[in-house]
mmCIF file of C-alpha atoms in Angstrom:
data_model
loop_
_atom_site.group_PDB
_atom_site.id
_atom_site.type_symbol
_atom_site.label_atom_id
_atom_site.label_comp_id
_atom_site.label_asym_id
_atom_site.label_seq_id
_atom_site.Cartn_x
_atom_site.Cartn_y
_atom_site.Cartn_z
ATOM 1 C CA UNK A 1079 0.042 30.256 -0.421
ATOM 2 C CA UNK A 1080 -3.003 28.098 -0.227
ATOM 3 C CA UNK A 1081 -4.418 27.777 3.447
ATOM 4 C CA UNK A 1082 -7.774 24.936 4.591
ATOM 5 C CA UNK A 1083 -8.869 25.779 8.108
ATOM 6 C CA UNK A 1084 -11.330 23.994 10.304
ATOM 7 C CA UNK A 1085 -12.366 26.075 12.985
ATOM 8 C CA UNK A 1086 -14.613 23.746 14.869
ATOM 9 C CA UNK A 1087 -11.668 21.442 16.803
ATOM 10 C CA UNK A 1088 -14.670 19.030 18.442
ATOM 11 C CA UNK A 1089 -18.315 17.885 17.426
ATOM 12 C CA UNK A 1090 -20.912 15.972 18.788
ATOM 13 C CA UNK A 1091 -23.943 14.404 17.420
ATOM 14 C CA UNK A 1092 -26.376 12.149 18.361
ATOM 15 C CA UNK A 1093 -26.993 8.693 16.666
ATOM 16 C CA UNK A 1094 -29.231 8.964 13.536
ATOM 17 C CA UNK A 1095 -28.805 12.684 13.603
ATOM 18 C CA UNK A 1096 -27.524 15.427 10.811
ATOM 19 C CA UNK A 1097 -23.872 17.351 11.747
ATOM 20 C CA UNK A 1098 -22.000 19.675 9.485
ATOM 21 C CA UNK A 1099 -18.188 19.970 9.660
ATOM 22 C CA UNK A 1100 -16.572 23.148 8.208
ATOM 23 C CA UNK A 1101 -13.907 23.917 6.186
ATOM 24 C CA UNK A 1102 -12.682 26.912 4.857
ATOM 25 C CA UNK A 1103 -9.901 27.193 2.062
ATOM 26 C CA UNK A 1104 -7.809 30.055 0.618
ATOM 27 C CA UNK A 1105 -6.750 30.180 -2.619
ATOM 28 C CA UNK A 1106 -5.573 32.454 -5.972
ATOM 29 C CA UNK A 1107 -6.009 28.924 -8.075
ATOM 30 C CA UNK A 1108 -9.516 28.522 -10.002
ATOM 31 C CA UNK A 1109 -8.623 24.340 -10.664
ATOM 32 C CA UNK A 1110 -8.183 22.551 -7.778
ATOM 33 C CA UNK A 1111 -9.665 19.608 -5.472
ATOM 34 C CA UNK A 1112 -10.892 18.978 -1.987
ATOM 35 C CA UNK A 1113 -11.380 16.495 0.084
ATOM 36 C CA UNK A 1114 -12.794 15.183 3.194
ATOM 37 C CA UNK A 1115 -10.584 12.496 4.814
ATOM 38 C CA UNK A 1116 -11.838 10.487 8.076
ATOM 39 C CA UNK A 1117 -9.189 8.454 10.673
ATOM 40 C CA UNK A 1118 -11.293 6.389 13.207
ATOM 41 C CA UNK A 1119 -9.437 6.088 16.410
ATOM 42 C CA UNK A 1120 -6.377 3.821 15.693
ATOM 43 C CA UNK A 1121 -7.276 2.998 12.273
ATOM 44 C CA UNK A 1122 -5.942 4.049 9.103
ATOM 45 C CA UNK A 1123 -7.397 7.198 7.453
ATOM 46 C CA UNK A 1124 -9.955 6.761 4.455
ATOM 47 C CA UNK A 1125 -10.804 9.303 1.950
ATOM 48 C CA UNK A 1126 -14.685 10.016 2.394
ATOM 49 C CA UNK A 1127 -15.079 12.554 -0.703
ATOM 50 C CA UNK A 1128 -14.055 14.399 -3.085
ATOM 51 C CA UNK A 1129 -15.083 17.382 -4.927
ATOM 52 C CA UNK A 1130 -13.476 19.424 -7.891
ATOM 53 C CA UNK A 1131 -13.716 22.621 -8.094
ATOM 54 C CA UNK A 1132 -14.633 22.799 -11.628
ATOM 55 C CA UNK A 1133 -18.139 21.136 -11.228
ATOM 56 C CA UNK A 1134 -21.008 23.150 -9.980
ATOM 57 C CA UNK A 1135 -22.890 20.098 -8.094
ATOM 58 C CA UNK A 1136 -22.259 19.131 -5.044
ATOM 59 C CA UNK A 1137 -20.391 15.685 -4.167
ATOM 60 C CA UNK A 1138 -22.263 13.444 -2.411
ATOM 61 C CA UNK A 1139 -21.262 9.562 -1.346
ATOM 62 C CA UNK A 1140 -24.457 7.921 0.421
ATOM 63 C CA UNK A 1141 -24.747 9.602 3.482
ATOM 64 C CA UNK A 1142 -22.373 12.037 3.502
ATOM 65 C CA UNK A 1143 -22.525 15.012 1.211
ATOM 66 C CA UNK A 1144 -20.084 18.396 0.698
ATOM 67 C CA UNK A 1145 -21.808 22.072 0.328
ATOM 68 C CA UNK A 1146 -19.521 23.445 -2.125
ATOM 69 C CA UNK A 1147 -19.493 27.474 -2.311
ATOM 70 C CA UNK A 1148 -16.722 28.392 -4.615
ATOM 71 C CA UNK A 1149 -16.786 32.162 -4.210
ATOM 72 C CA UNK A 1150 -17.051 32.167 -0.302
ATOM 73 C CA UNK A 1151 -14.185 29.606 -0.270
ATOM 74 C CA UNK A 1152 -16.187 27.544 1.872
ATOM 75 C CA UNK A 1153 -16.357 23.286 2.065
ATOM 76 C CA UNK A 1154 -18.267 21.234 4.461
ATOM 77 C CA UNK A 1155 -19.394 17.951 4.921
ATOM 78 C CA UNK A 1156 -22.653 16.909 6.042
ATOM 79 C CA UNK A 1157 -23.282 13.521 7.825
ATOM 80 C CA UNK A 1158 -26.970 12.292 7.524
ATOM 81 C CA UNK A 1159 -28.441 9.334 9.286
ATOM 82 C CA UNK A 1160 -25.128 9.418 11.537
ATOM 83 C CA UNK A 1161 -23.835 6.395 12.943
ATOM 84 C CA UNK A 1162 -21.413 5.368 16.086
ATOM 85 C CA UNK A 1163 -19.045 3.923 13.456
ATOM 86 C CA UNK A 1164 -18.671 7.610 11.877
ATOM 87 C CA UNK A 1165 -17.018 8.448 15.267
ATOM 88 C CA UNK A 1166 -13.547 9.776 13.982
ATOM 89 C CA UNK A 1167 -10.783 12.588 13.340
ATOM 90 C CA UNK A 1168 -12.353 14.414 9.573
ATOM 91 C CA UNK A 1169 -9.764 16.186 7.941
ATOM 92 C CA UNK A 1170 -10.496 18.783 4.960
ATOM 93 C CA UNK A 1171 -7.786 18.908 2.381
ATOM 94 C CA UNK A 1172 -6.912 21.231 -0.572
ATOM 95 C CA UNK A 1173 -4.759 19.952 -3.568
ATOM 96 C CA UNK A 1174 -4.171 22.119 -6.454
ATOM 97 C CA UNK A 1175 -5.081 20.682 -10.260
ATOM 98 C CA UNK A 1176 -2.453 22.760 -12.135
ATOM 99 C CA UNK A 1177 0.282 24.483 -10.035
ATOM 100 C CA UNK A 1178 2.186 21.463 -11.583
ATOM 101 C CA UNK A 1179 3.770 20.558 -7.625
ATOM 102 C CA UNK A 1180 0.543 19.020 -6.468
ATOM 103 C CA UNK A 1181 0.835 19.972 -3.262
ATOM 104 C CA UNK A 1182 -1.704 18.669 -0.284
ATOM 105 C CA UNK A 1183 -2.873 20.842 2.464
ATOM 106 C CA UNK A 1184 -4.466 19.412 5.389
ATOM 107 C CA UNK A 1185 -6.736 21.241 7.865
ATOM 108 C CA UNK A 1186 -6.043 20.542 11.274
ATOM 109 C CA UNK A 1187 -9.371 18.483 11.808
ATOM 110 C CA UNK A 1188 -12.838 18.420 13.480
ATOM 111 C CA UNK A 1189 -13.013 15.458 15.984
ATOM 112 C CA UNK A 1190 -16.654 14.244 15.787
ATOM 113 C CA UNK A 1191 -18.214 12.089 18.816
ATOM 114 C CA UNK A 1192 -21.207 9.905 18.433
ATOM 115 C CA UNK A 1193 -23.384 9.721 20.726
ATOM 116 C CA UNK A 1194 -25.776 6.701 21.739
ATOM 117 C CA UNK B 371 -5.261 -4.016 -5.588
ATOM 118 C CA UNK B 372 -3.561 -4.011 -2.479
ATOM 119 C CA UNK B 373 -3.211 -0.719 -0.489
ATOM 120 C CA UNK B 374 -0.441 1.046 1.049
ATOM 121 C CA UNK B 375 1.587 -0.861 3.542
ATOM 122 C CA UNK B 376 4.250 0.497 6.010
ATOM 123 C CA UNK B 377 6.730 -1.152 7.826
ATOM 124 C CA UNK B 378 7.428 -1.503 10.791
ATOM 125 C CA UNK B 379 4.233 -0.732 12.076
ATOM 126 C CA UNK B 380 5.452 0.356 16.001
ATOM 127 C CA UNK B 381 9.190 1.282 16.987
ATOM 128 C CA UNK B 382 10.351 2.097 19.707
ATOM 129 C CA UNK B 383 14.359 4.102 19.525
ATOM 130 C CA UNK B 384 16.742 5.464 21.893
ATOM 131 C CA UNK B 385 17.430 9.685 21.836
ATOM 132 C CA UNK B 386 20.562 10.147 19.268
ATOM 133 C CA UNK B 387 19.807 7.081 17.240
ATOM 134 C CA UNK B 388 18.265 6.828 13.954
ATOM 135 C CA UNK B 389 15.843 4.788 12.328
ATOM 136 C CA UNK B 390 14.364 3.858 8.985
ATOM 137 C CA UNK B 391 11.103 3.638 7.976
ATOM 138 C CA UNK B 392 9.556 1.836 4.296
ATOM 139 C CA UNK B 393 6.325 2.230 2.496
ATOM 140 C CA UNK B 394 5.052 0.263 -0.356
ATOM 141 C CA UNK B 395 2.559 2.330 -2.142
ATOM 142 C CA UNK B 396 -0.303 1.284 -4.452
ATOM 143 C CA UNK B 397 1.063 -0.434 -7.359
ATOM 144 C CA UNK B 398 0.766 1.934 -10.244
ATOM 145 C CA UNK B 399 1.321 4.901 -8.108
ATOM 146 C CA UNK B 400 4.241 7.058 -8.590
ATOM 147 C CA UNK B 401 4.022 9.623 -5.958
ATOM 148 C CA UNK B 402 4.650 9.015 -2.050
ATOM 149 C CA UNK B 403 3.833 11.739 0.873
ATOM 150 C CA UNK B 404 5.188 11.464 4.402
ATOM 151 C CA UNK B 405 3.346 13.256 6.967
ATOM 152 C CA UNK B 406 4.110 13.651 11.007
ATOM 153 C CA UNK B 407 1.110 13.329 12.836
ATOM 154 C CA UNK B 408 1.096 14.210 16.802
ATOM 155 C CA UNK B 409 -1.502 15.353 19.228
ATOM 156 C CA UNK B 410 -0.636 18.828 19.762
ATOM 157 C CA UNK B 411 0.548 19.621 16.327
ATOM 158 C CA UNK B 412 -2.365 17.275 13.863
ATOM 159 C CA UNK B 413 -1.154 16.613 10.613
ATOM 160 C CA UNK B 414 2.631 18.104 9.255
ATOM 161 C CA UNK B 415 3.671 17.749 5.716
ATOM 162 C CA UNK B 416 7.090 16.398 5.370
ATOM 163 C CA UNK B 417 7.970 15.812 1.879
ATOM 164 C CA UNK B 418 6.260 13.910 -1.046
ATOM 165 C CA UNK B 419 8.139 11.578 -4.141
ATOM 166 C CA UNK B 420 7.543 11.482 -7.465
ATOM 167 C CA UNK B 421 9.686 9.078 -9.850
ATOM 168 C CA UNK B 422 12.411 8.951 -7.603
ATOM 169 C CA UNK B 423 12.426 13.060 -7.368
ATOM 170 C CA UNK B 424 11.367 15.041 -4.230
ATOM 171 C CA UNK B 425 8.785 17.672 -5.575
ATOM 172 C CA UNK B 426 8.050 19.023 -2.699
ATOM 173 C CA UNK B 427 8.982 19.807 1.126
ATOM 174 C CA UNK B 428 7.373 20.679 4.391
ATOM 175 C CA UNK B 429 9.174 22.740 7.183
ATOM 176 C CA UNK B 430 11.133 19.662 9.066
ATOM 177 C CA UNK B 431 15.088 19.933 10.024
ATOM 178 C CA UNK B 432 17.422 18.367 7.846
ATOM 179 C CA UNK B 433 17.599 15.441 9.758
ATOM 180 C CA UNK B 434 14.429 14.263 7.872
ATOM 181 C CA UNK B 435 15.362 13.137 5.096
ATOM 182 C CA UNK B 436 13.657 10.435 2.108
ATOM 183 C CA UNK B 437 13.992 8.448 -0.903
ATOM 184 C CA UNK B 438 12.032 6.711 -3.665
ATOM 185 C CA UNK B 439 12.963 4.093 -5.549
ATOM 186 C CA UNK B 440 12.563 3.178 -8.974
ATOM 187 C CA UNK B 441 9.246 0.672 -8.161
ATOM 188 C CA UNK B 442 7.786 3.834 -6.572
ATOM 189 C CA UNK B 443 8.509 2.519 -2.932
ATOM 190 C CA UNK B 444 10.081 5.362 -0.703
ATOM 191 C CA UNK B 445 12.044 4.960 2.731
ATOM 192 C CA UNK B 446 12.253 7.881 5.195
ATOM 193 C CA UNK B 447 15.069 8.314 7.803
ATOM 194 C CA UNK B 448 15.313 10.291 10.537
ATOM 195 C CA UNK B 449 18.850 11.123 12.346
ATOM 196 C CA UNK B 450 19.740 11.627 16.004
ATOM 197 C CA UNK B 451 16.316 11.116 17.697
ATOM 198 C CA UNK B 452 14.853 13.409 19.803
ATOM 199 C CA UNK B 453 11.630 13.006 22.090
ATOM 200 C CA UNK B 454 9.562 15.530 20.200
ATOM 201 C CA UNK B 455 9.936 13.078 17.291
ATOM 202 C CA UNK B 456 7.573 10.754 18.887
ATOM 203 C CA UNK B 457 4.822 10.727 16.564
ATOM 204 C CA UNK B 458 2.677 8.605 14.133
ATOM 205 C CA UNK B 459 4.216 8.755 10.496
ATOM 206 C CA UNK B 460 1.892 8.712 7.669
ATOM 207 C CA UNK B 461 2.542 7.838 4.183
ATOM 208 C CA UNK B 462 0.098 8.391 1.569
ATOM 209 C CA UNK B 463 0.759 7.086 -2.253
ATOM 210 C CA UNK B 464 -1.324 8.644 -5.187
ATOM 211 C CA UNK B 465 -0.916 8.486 -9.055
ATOM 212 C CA UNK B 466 1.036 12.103 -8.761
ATOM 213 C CA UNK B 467 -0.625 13.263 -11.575
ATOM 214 C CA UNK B 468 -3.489 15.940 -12.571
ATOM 215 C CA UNK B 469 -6.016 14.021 -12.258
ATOM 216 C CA UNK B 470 -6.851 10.793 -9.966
ATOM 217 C CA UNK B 471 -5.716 13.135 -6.844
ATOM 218 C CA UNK B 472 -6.638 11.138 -4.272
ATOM 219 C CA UNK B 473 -4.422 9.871 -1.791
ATOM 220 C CA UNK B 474 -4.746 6.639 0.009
ATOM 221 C CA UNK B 475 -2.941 6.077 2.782
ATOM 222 C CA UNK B 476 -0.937 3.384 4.975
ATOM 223 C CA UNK B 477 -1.685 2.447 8.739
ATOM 224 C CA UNK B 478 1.245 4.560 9.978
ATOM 225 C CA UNK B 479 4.586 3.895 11.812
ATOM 226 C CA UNK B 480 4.211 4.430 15.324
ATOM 227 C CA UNK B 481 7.586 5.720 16.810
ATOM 228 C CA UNK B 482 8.270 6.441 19.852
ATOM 229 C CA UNK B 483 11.717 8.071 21.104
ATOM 230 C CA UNK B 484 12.601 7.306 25.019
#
């Protein structure tokens, strides 16, 4: 069975600085997609990024890019330039391309704090 | 296009009753996932719809239970309350398919069980 796991529960950066969130997936599948999904406090949760797991280059969506390793199972997001407005629960998620059930897997989440 | 909606948005239920609750998804979307989200436990699959058909379920009693209908819009009920229920309840449409996978999601049902 597939696993995602986020090991880091709790991150803090300061304003206009770089942070990394990790993700880790397990998985026998070689088609599949991932995805970082943010929930600001009391707001509704917004898909950030995607990458699948058939292309080679990284995603990246203005500031916020994905380091992609296939073979270390290994997917985190990177937050340039961050702002108080990226304050939020990121979750990494793990849907398979071909099992035919399409399945989503959530990682429990990396609460990231902004700080001014 | 307009995005997921939920309804009611806050609820508040007695222990032992049961309650309802809707989600329109995003028209053209044929495939609607519930998730239980609480502090302690972070996000829980509960089941997801496709055409009418539940493809697949999470680990939650039998007093869970869902439906889609045939304009893609799914209802979930839950049966005698309990407090643990307390919880915000997701619901995330997508087109179900291989590819498009995103899922978009709806504000969430708060419900709380006194």
């Amino acid at each position: 069975a597939q696993t995602v796991t986020q090991s880091q529960p709790e991150m803090s950066v300061q304003e206009a600085e770089t942070v990394t969130l990790s993700c880790t997936y397990d998985t026998s599948e070689s088609d599949y997609y991932l995805f970082w999904y943010k929930q600001p406090p009391s707001r509704q949760m917004i898909l950030v990024i995607r990458q699948e797991a058939y292309k080679q280059q990284n995603a990246t969506e203005n500031r916020f890019s994905v380091n992609f390793q296939k073979a270390a199972k290994s997917f985190s997001l990177k937050i340039s330039d961050s702002q108080l407005g990226d304050a939020a629960m990121y979750f990494c998620a793990y849907r398979s391309g071909s099992s035919g059930t399409y399945k989503y897997i959530f990682g429990t989440g990396t609460r990231l704090k902004v700080l001014a | 296009k307009a995005g997921v909606t939920q309804t009611p948005r806050y609820l508040i239920k007695t222990r032992g009753q049961q309650v309802t609750l809707s989600c329109s998804p995003i028209s053209g979307h044929r495939s609607v996932s519930w998730y239980q989200q609480t502090p302690g436990q972070g996000l829980q699959f509960l089941f997801e719809y496709f055409s009418e058909t539940q493809r697949n379920k999470g680990n939650f009693p039998g007093r869970f239970s869902g439906r889609q209908f045939s304009n893609s819009r799914s209802e979930m009920n839950v049966s005698t309350l309990e407090l643990g229920d307390s919880a915000l309840y997701l619901c995330a449409s997508s087109s179900g398919g291989r590819g498009a996978p995103e899922q978009y999601f709806g504000p969430g049902t708060r419900l709380t069980v006194t």
